PDB file of C-alpha atoms in Angstrom:
ATOM      1  CA  UNK A 630      38.379 -69.877  17.069  1.00 95.00           C
ATOM      2  CA  UNK A 631      41.946 -68.660  16.598  1.00 97.00           C
ATOM      3  CA  UNK A 632      44.014 -67.774  19.652  1.00 97.00           C
ATOM      4  CA  UNK A 633      46.696 -65.073  19.647  1.00 98.00           C
ATOM      5  CA  UNK A 634      49.337 -63.923  22.109  1.00 98.00           C
ATOM      6  CA  UNK A 635      51.333 -60.685  22.191  1.00 97.00           C
ATOM      7  CA  UNK A 636      54.928 -61.602  23.128  1.00 95.00           C
ATOM      8  CA  UNK A 637      56.145 -58.195  24.339  1.00 91.00           C
ATOM      9  CA  UNK A 638      55.885 -54.457  23.741  1.00 92.00           C
ATOM     10  CA  UNK A 639      58.421 -51.934  22.514  1.00 87.00           C
ATOM     11  CA  UNK A 640      59.630 -49.509  25.164  1.00 85.00           C
ATOM     12  CA  UNK A 641      58.503 -46.452  23.196  1.00 85.00           C
ATOM     13  CA  UNK A 642      54.819 -47.434  23.214  1.00 91.00           C
ATOM     14  CA  UNK A 643      52.487 -45.377  25.389  1.00 93.00           C
ATOM     15  CA  UNK A 644      51.400 -46.770  28.758  1.00 93.00           C
ATOM     16  CA  UNK A 645      47.902 -47.557  27.502  1.00 95.00           C
ATOM     17  CA  UNK A 646      48.944 -49.168  24.233  1.00 96.00           C
ATOM     18  CA  UNK A 647      48.417 -52.735  25.455  1.00 95.00           C
ATOM     19  CA  UNK A 648      44.867 -51.979  26.570  1.00 96.00           C
ATOM     20  CA  UNK A 649      44.042 -50.193  23.331  1.00 97.00           C
ATOM     21  CA  UNK A 650      45.440 -53.069  21.296  1.00 98.00           C
ATOM     22  CA  UNK A 651      43.512 -55.683  23.260  1.00 97.00           C
ATOM     23  CA  UNK A 652      40.298 -53.690  22.899  1.00 97.00           C
ATOM     24  CA  UNK A 653      40.628 -53.305  19.132  1.00 98.00           C
ATOM     25  CA  UNK A 654      41.678 -56.883  18.487  1.00 98.00           C
ATOM     26  CA  UNK A 655      38.731 -58.134  20.543  1.00 97.00           C
ATOM     27  CA  UNK A 656      36.534 -56.817  17.709  1.00 97.00           C
ATOM     28  CA  UNK A 657      38.012 -59.316  15.252  1.00 98.00           C
ATOM     29  CA  UNK A 658      35.524 -62.165  14.805  1.00 97.00           C
ATOM     30  CA  UNK A 659      36.898 -65.620  15.321  1.00 97.00           C
ATOM     31  CA  UNK A 660      39.833 -64.366  17.390  1.00 98.00           C
ATOM     32  CA  UNK A 661      40.523 -64.866  21.083  1.00 97.00           C
ATOM     33  CA  UNK A 662      43.344 -63.457  23.188  1.00 97.00           C
ATOM     34  CA  UNK A 663      45.403 -65.910  25.233  1.00 97.00           C
ATOM     35  CA  UNK A 664      47.119 -65.025  28.509  1.00 94.00           C
ATOM     36  CA  UNK A 665      50.021 -67.363  27.685  1.00 95.00           C
ATOM     37  CA  UNK A 666      51.962 -68.358  24.589  1.00 94.00           C
ATOM     38  CA  UNK A 667      51.083 -72.019  25.007  1.00 92.00           C
ATOM     39  CA  UNK A 668      49.175 -73.606  22.117  1.00 94.00           C
ATOM     40  CA  UNK A 669      48.310 -70.352  20.361  1.00 97.00           C
ATOM     41  CA  UNK A 670      47.810 -70.033  16.605  1.00 97.00           C
ATOM     42  CA  UNK A 671      49.086 -66.480  16.159  1.00 98.00           C
ATOM     43  CA  UNK A 672      51.958 -64.575  17.748  1.00 98.00           C
ATOM     44  CA  UNK A 673      52.393 -60.795  17.665  1.00 98.00           C
ATOM     45  CA  UNK A 674      55.986 -59.708  18.215  1.00 97.00           C
ATOM     46  CA  UNK A 675      58.048 -56.567  18.745  1.00 94.00           C
ATOM     47  CA  UNK A 676      61.595 -55.659  17.743  1.00 89.00           C
ATOM     48  CA  UNK A 677      62.739 -57.129  21.086  1.00 90.00           C
ATOM     49  CA  UNK A 678      61.190 -60.568  20.557  1.00 94.00           C
ATOM     50  CA  UNK A 679      63.625 -63.452  20.326  1.00 94.00           C
ATOM     51  CA  UNK A 680      62.358 -65.925  17.686  1.00 94.00           C
ATOM     52  CA  UNK A 681      63.584 -68.877  19.769  1.00 93.00           C
ATOM     53  CA  UNK A 682      60.890 -68.047  22.355  1.00 95.00           C
ATOM     54  CA  UNK A 683      58.040 -68.290  19.826  1.00 96.00           C
ATOM     55  CA  UNK A 684      56.053 -71.499  20.447  1.00 95.00           C
ATOM     56  CA  UNK A 685      55.986 -74.135  17.733  1.00 96.00           C
ATOM     57  CA  UNK A 686      52.192 -74.126  17.801  1.00 96.00           C
ATOM     58  CA  UNK A 687      52.165 -70.731  16.050  1.00 97.00           C
ATOM     59  CA  UNK A 688      50.981 -70.804  12.439  1.00 97.00           C
ATOM     60  CA  UNK A 689      51.292 -67.058  11.843  1.00 98.00           C
ATOM     61  CA  UNK A 690      53.593 -64.337  13.177  1.00 98.00           C
ATOM     62  CA  UNK A 691      52.703 -60.675  12.877  1.00 98.00           C
ATOM     63  CA  UNK A 692      55.780 -58.473  13.281  1.00 98.00           C
ATOM     64  CA  UNK A 693      54.443 -54.890  13.111  1.00 96.00           C
ATOM     65  CA  UNK A 694      57.922 -53.381  12.747  1.00 92.00           C
ATOM     66  CA  UNK A 695      60.142 -52.421   9.831  1.00 87.00           C
ATOM     67  CA  UNK A 696      63.283 -53.998  11.282  1.00 87.00           C
ATOM     68  CA  UNK A 697      63.497 -57.770  11.594  1.00 91.00           C
ATOM     69  CA  UNK A 698      67.142 -58.189  12.573  1.00 86.00           C
ATOM     70  CA  UNK A 699      66.499 -60.933  15.136  1.00 90.00           C
ATOM     71  CA  UNK A 700      64.953 -63.316  12.589  1.00 92.00           C
ATOM     72  CA  UNK A 701      67.422 -65.474  10.682  1.00 89.00           C
ATOM     73  CA  UNK A 702      67.292 -67.676   7.622  1.00 91.00           C
ATOM     74  CA  UNK A 703      67.676 -71.007   9.440  1.00 92.00           C
ATOM     75  CA  UNK A 704      64.834 -70.220  11.824  1.00 94.00           C
ATOM     76  CA  UNK A 705      62.536 -69.271   8.945  1.00 93.00           C
ATOM     77  CA  UNK A 706      63.380 -72.413   7.008  1.00 92.00           C
ATOM     78  CA  UNK A 707      62.732 -74.534  10.066  1.00 94.00           C
ATOM     79  CA  UNK A 708      59.364 -72.993  10.913  1.00 93.00           C
ATOM     80  CA  UNK A 709      58.132 -72.276   7.370  1.00 92.00           C
ATOM     81  CA  UNK A 710      55.161 -70.156   8.480  1.00 97.00           C
ATOM     82  CA  UNK A 711      54.123 -66.672   7.353  1.00 97.00           C
ATOM     83  CA  UNK A 712      56.017 -63.919   9.173  1.00 98.00           C
ATOM     84  CA  UNK A 713      54.366 -60.643   8.177  1.00 98.00           C
ATOM     85  CA  UNK A 714      56.411 -57.489   8.755  1.00 97.00           C
ATOM     86  CA  UNK A 715      54.858 -54.052   9.146  1.00 96.00           C
ATOM     87  CA  UNK A 716      56.731 -52.133   6.453  1.00 94.00           C
ATOM     88  CA  UNK A 717      53.633 -50.135   5.359  1.00 95.00           C
ATOM     89  CA  UNK A 718      53.144 -48.727   8.883  1.00 97.00           C
ATOM     90  CA  UNK A 719      56.136 -46.388   8.596  1.00 96.00           C
ATOM     91  CA  UNK A 720      56.450 -46.164   4.824  1.00 97.00           C
ATOM     92  CA  UNK A 721      54.979 -42.681   4.421  1.00 98.00           C
ATOM     93  CA  UNK A 722      56.559 -41.280   7.594  1.00 98.00           C
ATOM     94  CA  UNK A 723      60.101 -42.301   6.648  1.00 98.00           C
ATOM     95  CA  UNK A 724      59.566 -41.169   3.064  1.00 98.00           C
ATOM     96  CA  UNK A 725      58.378 -37.770   4.274  1.00 98.00           C
ATOM     97  CA  UNK A 726      61.419 -37.566   6.555  1.00 98.00           C
ATOM     98  CA  UNK A 727      63.616 -37.913   3.469  1.00 98.00           C
ATOM     99  CA  UNK A 728      61.576 -35.360   1.548  1.00 98.00           C
ATOM    100  CA  UNK A 729      61.810 -32.940   4.485  1.00 98.00           C
ATOM    101  CA  UNK A 730      65.586 -33.305   4.507  1.00 98.00           C
ATOM    102  CA  UNK A 731      65.759 -32.605   0.777  1.00 98.00           C
ATOM    103  CA  UNK A 732      63.630 -29.473   0.950  1.00 98.00           C
ATOM    104  CA  UNK A 733      65.370 -28.283   4.116  1.00 97.00           C
ATOM    105  CA  UNK A 734      68.704 -28.598   2.336  1.00 98.00           C
ATOM    106  CA  UNK A 735      67.820 -27.121  -1.054  1.00 97.00           C
ATOM    107  CA  UNK A 736      65.046 -24.670  -0.222  1.00 95.00           C
ATOM    108  CA  UNK A 737      65.072 -23.491   3.407  1.00 94.00           C
ATOM    109  CA  UNK A 738      62.615 -20.613   3.479  1.00 93.00           C
ATOM    110  CA  UNK A 739      64.414 -17.234   3.712  1.00 91.00           C
ATOM    111  CA  UNK A 740      62.181 -15.718   6.381  1.00 92.00           C
ATOM    112  CA  UNK A 741      62.782 -11.972   6.817  1.00 92.00           C
ATOM    113  CA  UNK A 742      61.658  -9.505   9.454  1.00 94.00           C
ATOM    114  CA  UNK A 743      62.472  -6.546   7.223  1.00 94.00           C
ATOM    115  CA  UNK A 744      62.093  -6.092   3.481  1.00 95.00           C
ATOM    116  CA  UNK A 745      65.230  -7.076   1.563  1.00 92.00           C
ATOM    117  CA  UNK A 746      65.635  -4.911  -1.534  1.00 94.00           C
ATOM    118  CA  UNK A 747      68.182  -7.346  -3.014  1.00 92.00           C
ATOM    119  CA  UNK A 748      65.605 -10.155  -3.167  1.00 92.00           C
ATOM    120  CA  UNK A 749      68.331 -12.794  -3.215  1.00 91.00           C
ATOM    121  CA  UNK A 750      67.830 -16.525  -2.749  1.00 93.00           C
ATOM    122  CA  UNK A 751      70.965 -18.497  -3.524  1.00 91.00           C
ATOM    123  CA  UNK A 752      69.698 -22.017  -4.026  1.00 94.00           C
ATOM    124  CA  UNK A 753      69.953 -24.936  -6.402  1.00 96.00           C
ATOM    125  CA  UNK A 754      66.769 -26.245  -7.977  1.00 98.00           C
ATOM    126  CA  UNK A 755      65.689 -29.838  -7.492  1.00 98.00           C
ATOM    127  CA  UNK A 756      64.990 -30.140 -11.197  1.00 98.00           C
ATOM    128  CA  UNK A 757      68.750 -30.097 -11.792  1.00 98.00           C
ATOM    129  CA  UNK A 758      69.596 -32.836  -9.253  1.00 98.00           C
ATOM    130  CA  UNK A 759      70.402 -36.477  -9.972  1.00 98.00           C
ATOM    131  CA  UNK A 760      69.168 -38.884  -7.296  1.00 98.00           C
ATOM    132  CA  UNK A 761      70.429 -42.342  -6.337  1.00 97.00           C
ATOM    133  CA  UNK A 762      68.127 -44.467  -4.165  1.00 97.00           C
ATOM    134  CA  UNK A 763      69.534 -47.612  -2.584  1.00 96.00           C
ATOM    135  CA  UNK A 764      66.621 -49.997  -2.067  1.00 94.00           C
ATOM    136  CA  UNK A 765      63.345 -50.491  -3.902  1.00 93.00           C
ATOM    137  CA  UNK A 766      61.033 -51.661  -1.154  1.00 92.00           C
ATOM    138  CA  UNK A 767      58.067 -49.730   0.232  1.00 93.00           C
ATOM    139  CA  UNK A 768      60.089 -46.578   0.885  1.00 96.00           C
ATOM    140  CA  UNK A 769      62.200 -46.646  -2.268  1.00 96.00           C
ATOM    141  CA  UNK A 770      59.115 -47.047  -4.450  1.00 96.00           C
ATOM    142  CA  UNK A 771      57.311 -44.223  -2.634  1.00 97.00           C
ATOM    143  CA  UNK A 772      60.289 -41.884  -3.004  1.00 98.00           C
ATOM    144  CA  UNK A 773      60.667 -42.639  -6.689  1.00 97.00           C
ATOM    145  CA  UNK A 774      57.052 -41.611  -7.317  1.00 98.00           C
ATOM    146  CA  UNK A 775      57.408 -38.495  -5.151  1.00 98.00           C
ATOM    147  CA  UNK A 776      60.659 -37.294  -6.733  1.00 98.00           C
ATOM    148  CA  UNK A 777      60.300 -38.336 -10.357  1.00 97.00           C
ATOM    149  CA  UNK A 778      58.671 -35.055 -11.413  1.00 97.00           C
ATOM    150  CA  UNK A 779      60.792 -32.899  -9.117  1.00 98.00           C
ATOM    151  CA  UNK A 780      64.306 -33.991  -9.982  1.00 98.00           C
ATOM    152  CA  UNK A 781      66.385 -34.400 -13.121  1.00 98.00           C
ATOM    153  CA  UNK A 782      67.027 -38.123 -12.922  1.00 97.00           C
ATOM    154  CA  UNK A 783      66.437 -41.024 -10.519  1.00 96.00           C
ATOM    155  CA  UNK A 784      68.549 -44.172 -10.378  1.00 95.00           C
ATOM    156  CA  UNK A 785      67.536 -47.204  -8.324  1.00 94.00           C
ATOM    157  CA  UNK A 786      70.027 -49.761  -7.012  1.00 94.00           C
ATOM    158  CA  UNK A 787      68.508 -52.911  -5.536  1.00 90.00           C
ATOM    159  CA  UNK A 788      69.639 -56.343  -6.755  1.00 81.00           C
ATOM    160  CA  UNK A 789      66.723 -58.069  -4.999  1.00 83.00           C
ATOM    161  CA  UNK A 790      63.828 -55.975  -6.313  1.00 73.00           C
ATOM    162  CA  UNK A 791      64.624 -55.084  -9.904  1.00 59.00           C
ATOM    163  CA  UNK A 792      67.523 -55.537 -12.372  1.00 57.00           C
ATOM    164  CA  UNK A 793      70.642 -54.389 -10.567  1.00 61.00           C
ATOM    165  CA  UNK A 794      72.075 -51.061 -11.652  1.00 67.00           C
ATOM    166  CA  UNK A 795      75.840 -51.238 -11.433  1.00 71.00           C
ATOM    167  CA  UNK A 796      76.820 -47.893  -9.960  1.00 85.00           C
ATOM    168  CA  UNK A 797      80.054 -47.093 -11.736  1.00 81.00           C
ATOM    169  CA  UNK A 798      80.579 -43.529 -10.573  1.00 94.00           C
ATOM    170  CA  UNK A 799      79.041 -42.098  -7.410  1.00 97.00           C
ATOM    171  CA  UNK A 800      80.202 -38.639  -8.471  1.00 96.00           C
ATOM    172  CA  UNK A 801      77.298 -38.595 -10.921  1.00 96.00           C
ATOM    173  CA  UNK A 802      74.778 -38.170  -8.099  1.00 98.00           C
ATOM    174  CA  UNK A 803      73.778 -35.043  -6.197  1.00 98.00           C
ATOM    175  CA  UNK A 804      71.478 -36.812  -3.710  1.00 98.00           C
ATOM    176  CA  UNK A 805      72.045 -40.298  -2.277  1.00 98.00           C
ATOM    177  CA  UNK A 806      69.305 -41.943  -0.207  1.00 98.00           C
ATOM    178  CA  UNK A 807      69.598 -45.093   1.886  1.00 98.00           C
ATOM    179  CA  UNK A 808      66.306 -46.986   1.778  1.00 96.00           C
ATOM    180  CA  UNK A 809      67.226 -50.639   1.901  1.00 92.00           C
ATOM    181  CA  UNK A 810      66.971 -53.337   4.562  1.00 90.00           C
ATOM    182  CA  UNK A 811      69.791 -54.741   6.639  1.00 89.00           C
ATOM    183  CA  UNK A 812      71.345 -57.968   5.365  1.00 89.00           C
ATOM    184  CA  UNK A 813      74.806 -59.375   4.735  1.00 88.00           C
ATOM    185  CA  UNK A 814      75.176 -57.363   1.530  1.00 89.00           C
ATOM    186  CA  UNK A 815      74.297 -54.008   3.137  1.00 92.00           C
ATOM    187  CA  UNK A 816      76.066 -54.243   6.512  1.00 94.00           C
ATOM    188  CA  UNK A 817      78.808 -51.560   6.715  1.00 96.00           C
ATOM    189  CA  UNK A 818      77.835 -50.524   3.195  1.00 96.00           C
ATOM    190  CA  UNK A 819      78.461 -46.812   3.774  1.00 98.00           C
ATOM    191  CA  UNK A 820      82.135 -46.844   4.694  1.00 97.00           C
ATOM    192  CA  UNK A 821      85.206 -44.777   3.862  1.00 97.00           C
ATOM    193  CA  UNK A 822      85.470 -46.443   0.427  1.00 96.00           C
ATOM    194  CA  UNK A 823      81.917 -45.412  -0.380  1.00 97.00           C
ATOM    195  CA  UNK A 824      82.203 -41.789   0.754  1.00 98.00           C
ATOM    196  CA  UNK A 825      85.575 -41.292  -0.924  1.00 97.00           C
ATOM    197  CA  UNK A 826      83.841 -41.825  -4.265  1.00 97.00           C
ATOM    198  CA  UNK A 827      81.006 -39.346  -3.657  1.00 98.00           C
ATOM    199  CA  UNK A 828      81.071 -35.858  -5.120  1.00 97.00           C
ATOM    200  CA  UNK A 829      82.315 -33.112  -2.809  1.00 98.00           C
ATOM    201  CA  UNK A 830      78.910 -31.473  -2.373  1.00 98.00           C
ATOM    202  CA  UNK A 831      76.642 -34.529  -2.227  1.00 98.00           C
ATOM    203  CA  UNK A 832      73.539 -34.647  -0.043  1.00 98.00           C
ATOM    204  CA  UNK A 833      73.544 -37.988   1.810  1.00 98.00           C
ATOM    205  CA  UNK A 834      70.417 -39.196   3.645  1.00 98.00           C
ATOM    206  CA  UNK A 835      70.365 -42.193   5.975  1.00 98.00           C
ATOM    207  CA  UNK A 836      67.347 -43.416   7.948  1.00 98.00           C
ATOM    208  CA  UNK A 837      67.289 -47.128   7.103  1.00 96.00           C
ATOM    209  CA  UNK A 838      69.335 -49.391   9.432  1.00 95.00           C
ATOM    210  CA  UNK A 839      72.100 -48.250  11.758  1.00 96.00           C
ATOM    211  CA  UNK A 840      74.548 -51.068  11.044  1.00 96.00           C
ATOM    212  CA  UNK A 841      74.743 -50.067   7.395  1.00 97.00           C
ATOM    213  CA  UNK A 842      76.840 -46.982   8.104  1.00 98.00           C
ATOM    214  CA  UNK A 843      80.245 -46.249   9.574  1.00 98.00           C
ATOM    215  CA  UNK A 844      79.684 -42.941  11.335  1.00 97.00           C
ATOM    216  CA  UNK A 845      83.383 -42.192  11.760  1.00 97.00           C
ATOM    217  CA  UNK A 846      83.899 -42.562   8.016  1.00 98.00           C
ATOM    218  CA  UNK A 847      81.012 -40.206   7.338  1.00 98.00           C
ATOM    219  CA  UNK A 848      82.332 -37.646   9.830  1.00 98.00           C
ATOM    220  CA  UNK A 849      85.796 -37.792   8.285  1.00 98.00           C
ATOM    221  CA  UNK A 850      84.352 -37.282   4.813  1.00 98.00           C
ATOM    222  CA  UNK A 851      82.196 -34.337   5.891  1.00 98.00           C
ATOM    223  CA  UNK A 852      85.105 -32.696   7.713  1.00 98.00           C
ATOM    224  CA  UNK A 853      87.106 -32.745   4.484  1.00 98.00           C
ATOM    225  CA  UNK A 854      84.194 -31.709   2.258  1.00 98.00           C
ATOM    226  CA  UNK A 855      82.507 -28.650   3.735  1.00 97.00           C
ATOM    227  CA  UNK A 856      80.015 -28.395   0.885  1.00 98.00           C
ATOM    228  CA  UNK A 857      78.691 -31.914   1.418  1.00 98.00           C
ATOM    229  CA  UNK A 858      75.765 -32.461   3.784  1.00 98.00           C
ATOM    230  CA  UNK A 859      74.342 -35.486   5.565  1.00 98.00           C
ATOM    231  CA  UNK A 860      71.185 -36.175   7.530  1.00 98.00           C
ATOM    232  CA  UNK A 861      71.408 -39.267   9.742  1.00 98.00           C
ATOM    233  CA  UNK A 862      68.607 -40.734  11.862  1.00 98.00           C
ATOM    234  CA  UNK A 863      69.934 -44.208  12.768  1.00 98.00           C
ATOM    235  CA  UNK A 864      73.276 -45.331  14.196  1.00 98.00           C
ATOM    236  CA  UNK A 865      75.195 -48.611  14.622  1.00 96.00           C
ATOM    237  CA  UNK A 866      74.904 -48.274  18.393  1.00 95.00           C
ATOM    238  CA  UNK A 867      71.995 -46.471  20.017  1.00 95.00           C
ATOM    239  CA  UNK A 868      71.677 -44.247  21.915  1.00 95.00           C
ATOM    240  CA  UNK A 869      74.482 -42.442  20.113  1.00 97.00           C
ATOM    241  CA  UNK A 870      76.487 -39.642  21.722  1.00 97.00           C
ATOM    242  CA  UNK A 871      75.229 -36.796  19.549  1.00 96.00           C
ATOM    243  CA  UNK A 872      77.166 -34.281  21.663  1.00 95.00           C
ATOM    244  CA  UNK A 873      80.355 -35.761  20.207  1.00 94.00           C
ATOM    245  CA  UNK A 874      79.423 -34.478  16.744  1.00 95.00           C
ATOM    246  CA  UNK A 875      80.701 -31.002  15.978  1.00 95.00           C
ATOM    247  CA  UNK A 876      80.091 -30.673  12.263  1.00 98.00           C
ATOM    248  CA  UNK A 877      77.754 -28.018  10.820  1.00 98.00           C
ATOM    249  CA  UNK A 878      77.082 -30.195   7.760  1.00 98.00           C
ATOM    250  CA  UNK A 879      75.967 -33.278   9.718  1.00 98.00           C
ATOM    251  CA  UNK A 880      72.355 -33.125  10.906  1.00 98.00           C
ATOM    252  CA  UNK A 881      71.320 -35.872  13.318  1.00 98.00           C
ATOM    253  CA  UNK A 882      68.044 -37.047  14.821  1.00 98.00           C
ATOM    254  CA  UNK A 883      67.243 -39.835  17.273  1.00 96.00           C
ATOM    255  CA  UNK A 884      65.770 -42.740  15.280  1.00 96.00           C
ATOM    256  CA  UNK A 885      62.495 -40.892  14.794  1.00 96.00           C
ATOM    257  CA  UNK A 886      62.034 -40.898  11.004  1.00 97.00           C
ATOM    258  CA  UNK A 887      59.212 -43.433  11.306  1.00 96.00           C
ATOM    259  CA  UNK A 888      57.472 -41.723  14.219  1.00 95.00           C
ATOM    260  CA  UNK A 889      54.243 -39.751  13.807  1.00 96.00           C
ATOM    261  CA  UNK A 890      51.081 -38.854  15.732  1.00 95.00           C
ATOM    262  CA  UNK A 891      48.880 -41.807  14.821  1.00 95.00           C
ATOM    263  CA  UNK A 892      51.506 -44.522  14.619  1.00 96.00           C
ATOM    264  CA  UNK A 893      50.018 -46.612  17.429  1.00 96.00           C
ATOM    265  CA  UNK A 894      46.535 -46.500  15.928  1.00 97.00           C
ATOM    266  CA  UNK A 895      47.891 -47.390  12.497  1.00 97.00           C
ATOM    267  CA  UNK A 896      49.987 -50.185  13.941  1.00 97.00           C
ATOM    268  CA  UNK A 897      46.920 -51.749  15.522  1.00 98.00           C
ATOM    269  CA  UNK A 898      44.922 -51.286  12.321  1.00 98.00           C
ATOM    270  CA  UNK A 899      47.675 -53.115  10.466  1.00 98.00           C
ATOM    271  CA  UNK A 900      47.475 -55.994  12.936  1.00 98.00           C
ATOM    272  CA  UNK A 901      43.697 -56.109  12.602  1.00 98.00           C
ATOM    273  CA  UNK A 902      43.825 -56.183   8.814  1.00 98.00           C
ATOM    274  CA  UNK A 903      46.335 -59.043   8.808  1.00 98.00           C
ATOM    275  CA  UNK A 904      44.287 -60.978  11.361  1.00 98.00           C
ATOM    276  CA  UNK A 905      41.003 -60.513   9.511  1.00 98.00           C
ATOM    277  CA  UNK A 906      42.616 -61.581   6.240  1.00 98.00           C
ATOM    278  CA  UNK A 907      44.219 -64.631   7.838  1.00 98.00           C
ATOM    279  CA  UNK A 908      40.924 -65.752   9.361  1.00 98.00           C
ATOM    280  CA  UNK A 909      38.722 -65.017   6.335  1.00 98.00           C
ATOM    281  CA  UNK A 910      40.967 -65.885   3.372  1.00 97.00           C
ATOM    282  CA  UNK A 911      42.398 -69.156   2.170  1.00 98.00           C
ATOM    283  CA  UNK A 912      46.051 -69.581   3.102  1.00 97.00           C
ATOM    284  CA  UNK A 913      46.984 -69.346  -0.576  1.00 97.00           C
ATOM    285  CA  UNK A 914      45.169 -66.022  -1.040  1.00 98.00           C
ATOM    286  CA  UNK A 915      46.574 -64.696   2.259  1.00 98.00           C
ATOM    287  CA  UNK A 916      50.144 -65.490   1.204  1.00 97.00           C
ATOM    288  CA  UNK A 917      49.546 -63.905  -2.184  1.00 97.00           C
ATOM    289  CA  UNK A 918      48.322 -60.630  -0.658  1.00 98.00           C
ATOM    290  CA  UNK A 919      51.222 -60.389   1.806  1.00 97.00           C
ATOM    291  CA  UNK A 920      53.957 -61.792  -0.413  1.00 95.00           C
ATOM    292  CA  UNK A 921      56.031 -58.602  -0.253  1.00 92.00           C
ATOM    293  CA  UNK A 922      55.807 -58.502   3.548  1.00 96.00           C
ATOM    294  CA  UNK A 923      56.267 -62.190   4.284  1.00 97.00           C
ATOM    295  CA  UNK A 924      59.800 -62.953   5.477  1.00 95.00           C
ATOM    296  CA  UNK A 925      59.333 -66.562   4.451  1.00 93.00           C
ATOM    297  CA  UNK A 926      59.163 -65.426   0.832  1.00 91.00           C
ATOM    298  CA  UNK A 927      62.764 -64.193   1.097  1.00 87.00           C
ATOM    299  CA  UNK A 928      64.543 -67.491   1.599  1.00 78.00           C
ATOM    300  CA  UNK A 929      65.888 -67.976  -1.932  1.00 73.00           C
ATOM    301  CA  UNK A 930      69.199 -66.383  -1.037  1.00 76.00           C
ATOM    302  CA  UNK A 931      72.174 -67.304   1.106  1.00 80.00           C
ATOM    303  CA  UNK A 932      70.976 -64.748   3.652  1.00 84.00           C
ATOM    304  CA  UNK A 933      67.709 -63.105   4.687  1.00 85.00           C
ATOM    305  CA  UNK A 934      67.006 -60.035   2.564  1.00 84.00           C
TER     306      UNK A 934
END
């Protein structure tokens, strides 16, 4: 019998989430919930969990979140146990956020209350747009498939997932999407140097990690380039003072790109699937299935990717 313990809950969960989670996980054969973290086999974490508080008895960590900023390379090397992150839980939601931004920008529906004899619709077609996607994880791969038949050209830049594309000239791209994780190579990536090389009417989309962007640099760029547009969902410091933004070409939301109606149910289903696989599969087969989501498979670099 495996024992698990849930370390803590994110503040945005509903009041009954803990009860729903306990009820569903009680259906997993060979699994027992513990009231303390002492001597448990499996730990379930949240984005607020401090790795140092995870007991050494744990042989598996389920982190049903996309962000894993609190885990570090030294801790992972020391523990050397599977740490499974929940990237698939929000993959489609964040991808659809990006797609919504693109369609909202290029093709906002011209709703009329009276017939317009001119029948005008001044818009650019997606088929003429060149797209640059930073990151080729769950979201980057989904977006590539969704946009490949809609746009003119898609370029991927991710040195950790596929051969690195050296981006020589950002002015070649009409749409730039941030879809990579936070690490030492992506922190403060979108700064004044980056934006100064973008074309004057670029569409910039950012819903990955807040610490990757310098908001002041983006605001300065947009103020000077009225035809450029940005949609931003995450910020270096949250909550961010959205009232301080007075730019018609900067559209902000409140870290909600990954939110949707059934997220709590899907989160629990993800936990259940990982637990069932861990209990029923050999450790070798379990690691093989979750290789892309296992943080301990990302230790072959000088920093955690």
